């Protein structure tokens, strides 16, 4: 699996978290308006939440993501 | 202080038992969590000063982690970040007015988890494969050489025709992929929502609600599709609490 797929997955992880927390779920009438800070796409490793299936299986078995990509 | 609501959960436990379980989980900024209970549903809340609540990346991710930790112990419906009411009474009132809707939604997501499935395409790779495998079946190879009319106009028409044919091919591929995924998901009794062509490269965007015990079957299914369509990139995310399967209009 090329490195850019892993990078893409990391970016999507954060986007998926933010999309759910900020755009989904039950909306209360009269929600407060909260200030929105800059959101950059840095992977913070929240948990094993996203990956290609191959990456997910590697993580499940405890392997390193970069194990098979010594040049990365 | 105001109360931030993280989630509404379903539990037959009494309030002390629920609060006992919540005591091992911290809210954002380390706040203590507790429940406001009404019959069989409870709102999980913490005290907060709403002036301090900022929707930045760190808080949003922390919020997601709190919901995930609660979800590991209870069936729940996530509340959107920034759901704040002034008092326990206001929360009880909100639960009371929307009790049956909360109950119905909690029943729908019981023992289930959400997955996200994104399918990306690399158009250049697909075109290259098509040229190699289909013997120009859909007309992606330029016809200029045969026409002997190498004009700017001819080039332009050829380019547009190729784009159009590729677009038609891609849309047909998207429909095929969605149909095949839908059929497989039916076998897993999953509920799903699909969005086509979210962007030029993100050709399928799906949310899937599935029994927790079927998640390995879902992984196998996606792996199968990845092998079947090597020119596409299938990215599965999850398991998530059921953010995308909440249908409540709060009164």
XYZ file of C-alpha atoms in Angstrom:
323
model
C 0.000 0.000 0.000
C 1.548 3.310 -1.023
C 2.378 5.904 1.595
C -0.031 8.453 0.145
C -2.924 6.095 0.953
C -1.878 6.139 4.615
C -1.558 9.926 4.566
C -4.943 10.197 2.876
C -6.460 7.913 5.510
C -5.027 10.040 8.326
C -6.515 13.197 6.867
C -9.853 11.518 6.343
C -9.824 10.282 9.951
C -9.787 13.812 11.275
C -12.342 15.006 8.748
C -14.654 12.141 9.670
C -14.376 12.942 13.395
C -15.005 16.634 12.863
C -17.855 16.034 10.433
C -19.649 13.817 12.918
C -19.063 15.874 16.049
C -19.782 19.260 14.484
C -22.403 18.365 11.856
C -24.219 15.259 13.048
C -26.030 14.079 16.152
C -29.086 15.571 17.802
C -29.412 19.335 17.427
C -30.841 21.266 20.346
C -33.077 24.179 19.600
C -31.282 27.203 20.925
C -27.814 25.752 20.537
C -25.257 28.296 21.509
C -23.178 29.812 18.771
C -19.670 28.748 19.503
C -16.569 30.202 18.051
C -14.847 28.124 15.423
C -11.097 27.980 15.428
C -8.909 27.068 12.464
C -9.115 23.395 11.682
C -6.044 21.977 10.078
C -5.630 18.422 8.948
C -3.162 16.955 11.378
C -3.547 13.400 12.506
C -3.748 13.191 16.272
C -4.216 9.462 16.555
C -7.522 9.521 18.382
C -7.856 5.779 18.095
C -8.098 3.074 15.533
C -10.984 4.531 13.661
C -10.116 4.666 10.066
C -7.990 3.147 7.496
C -8.099 1.128 4.365
C -9.133 -2.381 5.232
C -5.562 -3.530 4.862
C -4.307 -0.930 7.324
C -7.113 -1.689 9.727
C -6.227 -5.359 9.741
C -2.573 -4.563 10.362
C -3.479 -2.375 13.286
C -5.785 -5.043 14.678
C -2.974 -7.563 14.604
C -0.633 -5.112 16.309
C 1.675 -4.529 13.324
C 3.197 -1.168 12.619
C 1.697 0.763 9.719
C 5.119 1.325 8.251
C 6.369 -2.193 8.855
C 6.154 -3.160 5.211
C 7.403 0.183 3.934
C 10.952 0.474 5.204
C 11.649 3.364 2.871
C 8.923 5.542 4.328
C -23.105 26.943 35.458
C -24.610 25.648 32.229
C -24.839 21.966 31.354
C -23.210 20.525 28.245
C -25.067 17.441 26.968
C -22.915 14.780 25.320
C -25.442 12.086 24.612
C -28.791 10.620 25.491
C -28.657 7.034 26.583
C -30.945 4.170 27.323
C -30.589 2.251 30.560
C -32.723 0.446 33.094
C -30.128 1.083 35.779
C -30.920 3.542 38.550
C -29.298 6.959 38.518
C -26.641 6.039 41.105
C -25.551 3.043 39.046
C -25.386 5.140 35.885
C -23.418 7.875 37.634
C -21.139 5.216 39.077
C -20.300 4.010 35.557
C -19.889 7.577 34.314
C -17.495 8.425 37.134
C -14.706 6.592 35.330
C -15.130 8.835 32.268
C -14.152 12.492 32.092
C -15.785 15.161 29.981
C -13.885 17.750 27.972
C -11.255 19.589 30.017
C -11.519 16.838 32.633
C -15.027 17.786 33.748
C -17.013 15.261 35.810
C -19.889 13.560 34.018
C -23.263 12.765 35.529
C -26.717 11.905 34.285
C -30.077 13.617 34.250
C -32.562 10.748 34.170
C -36.157 10.477 33.052
C -37.629 6.978 33.261
C -35.547 4.829 30.910
C -33.527 7.552 29.234
C -30.790 9.781 30.588
C -28.825 12.756 29.334
C -25.109 12.591 30.052
C -23.913 16.053 31.038
C -21.166 18.036 32.675
C -21.127 21.504 34.199
C -19.540 24.023 31.899
C -19.060 27.723 31.381
C -20.341 28.200 27.855
C -18.136 31.224 27.235
C -15.188 28.852 27.367
C -16.557 26.441 24.766
C -14.702 26.777 21.488
C -15.316 24.541 18.497
C -11.702 23.926 17.696
C -10.098 20.703 16.588
C -8.826 19.697 20.018
C -12.182 20.174 21.745
C -14.059 18.426 18.934
C -11.772 15.415 19.077
C -11.919 15.317 22.872
C -15.708 15.488 22.650
C -15.713 12.556 20.204
C -13.541 10.564 22.605
C -15.919 11.256 25.515
C -18.889 10.064 23.455
C -16.959 6.986 22.399
C -16.102 6.156 26.022
C -19.735 6.486 27.063
C -20.791 4.435 24.029
C -18.551 1.594 25.189
C -20.855 1.217 28.206
C -24.284 2.304 27.001
C -26.566 2.447 23.964
C -26.617 6.128 23.099
C -27.538 8.864 20.681
C -24.813 11.496 20.316
C -25.700 15.146 20.759
C -24.027 17.665 18.481
C -21.024 19.491 19.917
C -22.189 22.665 21.656
C -25.493 21.299 22.999
C -25.836 23.346 26.151
C -28.818 24.070 28.355
C -29.042 26.310 31.398
C -30.129 23.858 34.074
C -31.062 20.301 35.014
C -34.718 21.332 34.849
C -34.269 22.499 31.255
C -32.694 19.140 30.391
C -35.487 17.178 32.104
C -38.008 19.261 30.217
C -36.259 18.569 26.907
C -36.151 14.825 27.639
C -39.816 14.816 28.597
C -40.980 16.640 25.458
C -38.993 14.341 23.178
C -39.190 11.127 25.177
C -40.835 8.871 22.589
C -38.532 10.048 19.783
C -35.465 9.398 21.911
C -36.795 5.964 22.853
C -37.536 5.036 19.223
C -34.098 6.168 18.041
C -32.329 4.419 20.911
C -34.167 1.214 20.060
C -33.124 1.550 16.406
C -29.408 1.811 17.248
C -29.294 -0.725 20.081
C -26.330 -3.124 19.692
C -25.433 -1.442 16.420
C -22.484 0.580 15.235
C -21.899 2.944 12.359
C -19.257 2.673 9.649
C -18.288 5.153 6.976
C -17.316 3.864 3.555
C -15.635 6.130 1.039
C -14.696 4.999 -2.451
C -12.081 7.018 -4.301
C -11.059 6.698 -7.917
C -7.883 7.623 -9.695
C -9.238 8.649 -13.090
C -5.874 8.443 -14.837
C -5.359 4.904 -13.609
C -8.833 3.890 -14.731
C -8.323 5.413 -18.191
C -4.986 3.645 -18.529
C -6.562 0.313 -17.564
C -9.445 0.856 -19.939
C -7.100 1.583 -22.822
C -5.119 -1.509 -22.005
C -8.007 -3.897 -21.440
C -10.950 -2.776 -23.495
C -9.304 -2.230 -26.846
C -10.728 1.282 -26.922
C -14.236 -0.062 -26.357
C -15.551 3.198 -24.950
C -13.594 5.412 -27.316
C -10.964 6.798 -24.975
C -8.127 6.519 -27.476
C -7.752 9.634 -29.630
C -9.015 9.331 -33.165
C -6.790 12.113 -34.463
C -4.244 9.823 -36.077
C -6.940 8.182 -38.191
C -8.605 11.380 -39.213
C -5.544 13.201 -40.478
C -7.170 16.438 -39.335
C -4.939 17.583 -36.552
C -6.670 20.911 -36.007
C -7.206 22.728 -32.733
C -10.929 22.210 -33.232
C -10.533 18.476 -33.770
C -8.332 18.210 -30.689
C -10.888 20.061 -28.648
C -13.769 17.853 -29.829
C -11.763 14.702 -29.177
C -10.860 15.900 -25.683
C -14.465 16.729 -24.826
C -15.732 13.439 -26.249
C -13.238 11.501 -24.203
C -14.213 13.412 -21.047
C -17.873 12.784 -21.728
C -17.370 9.071 -22.377
C -15.235 8.729 -19.274
C -17.844 10.519 -17.178
C -20.552 8.195 -18.500
C -18.366 5.208 -17.780
C -17.609 6.441 -14.259
C -21.282 7.053 -13.451
C -22.122 3.583 -14.680
C -19.294 2.176 -12.541
C -20.569 4.071 -9.476
C -24.073 2.621 -9.971
C -22.643 -0.866 -10.367
C -20.514 -0.547 -7.236
C -23.410 0.846 -5.177
C -25.771 -1.898 -6.375
C -23.294 -4.585 -5.491
C -22.555 -3.088 -2.067
C -26.278 -2.662 -1.353
C -26.965 -6.302 -2.178
C -24.220 -7.459 0.160
C -25.373 -5.133 2.928
C -28.894 -6.535 2.679
C -27.452 -9.912 3.614
C -26.004 -8.289 6.742
C -29.317 -6.582 7.646
C -27.553 -3.236 7.506
C -29.174 0.176 7.143
C -27.291 2.378 4.721
C -27.195 5.835 3.200
C -25.335 6.504 -0.037
C -24.154 9.693 -1.660
C -22.776 9.577 -5.216
C -19.938 11.700 -6.573
C -19.252 13.844 -3.499
C -16.261 15.123 -5.435
C -14.398 14.310 -8.639
C -12.412 11.616 -6.844
C -14.751 10.613 -3.994
C -17.244 8.650 -6.076
C -19.167 6.971 -3.234
C -19.767 8.226 0.295
C -21.751 5.823 2.436
C -22.879 5.480 6.041
C -23.691 2.010 7.275
C -25.491 1.000 10.481
C -24.793 -2.602 11.325
C -25.133 -5.062 14.195
C -21.902 -4.972 16.220
C -21.534 -8.714 15.784
C -21.530 -8.340 11.977
C -18.623 -5.918 11.730
C -16.116 -8.574 10.708
C -18.417 -9.554 7.851
C -18.429 -5.943 6.751
C -14.630 -5.854 6.780
C -14.545 -8.980 4.635
C -17.069 -7.463 2.253
C -15.047 -4.294 1.759
C -11.874 -6.270 1.278
C -13.651 -8.332 -1.369
C -14.711 -5.165 -3.204
C -11.200 -3.767 -2.962
C -9.884 -6.899 -4.667
C -12.642 -6.791 -7.257
C -11.971 -3.143 -8.148
C -8.213 -2.593 -7.832
C -8.404 0.773 -9.598
C -10.678 2.097 -6.826
C -9.636 2.831 -3.251
C -12.097 1.691 -0.587
C -11.671 3.390 2.796
C -13.698 2.130 5.712
C -13.962 4.096 8.940
C -15.384 2.923 12.205
C -16.857 1.593 14.326
C -18.537 4.864 15.270
C -21.409 5.694 17.589
C -24.520 6.209 15.427
C -23.993 9.886 14.531
C -25.574 9.582 11.086
C -28.658 7.623 12.068
C -30.316 10.102 14.381
C -33.713 11.327 13.301
C -35.015 13.591 16.040
C -36.447 17.056 15.699
C -36.122 18.452 19.186
C -39.244 20.214 20.388
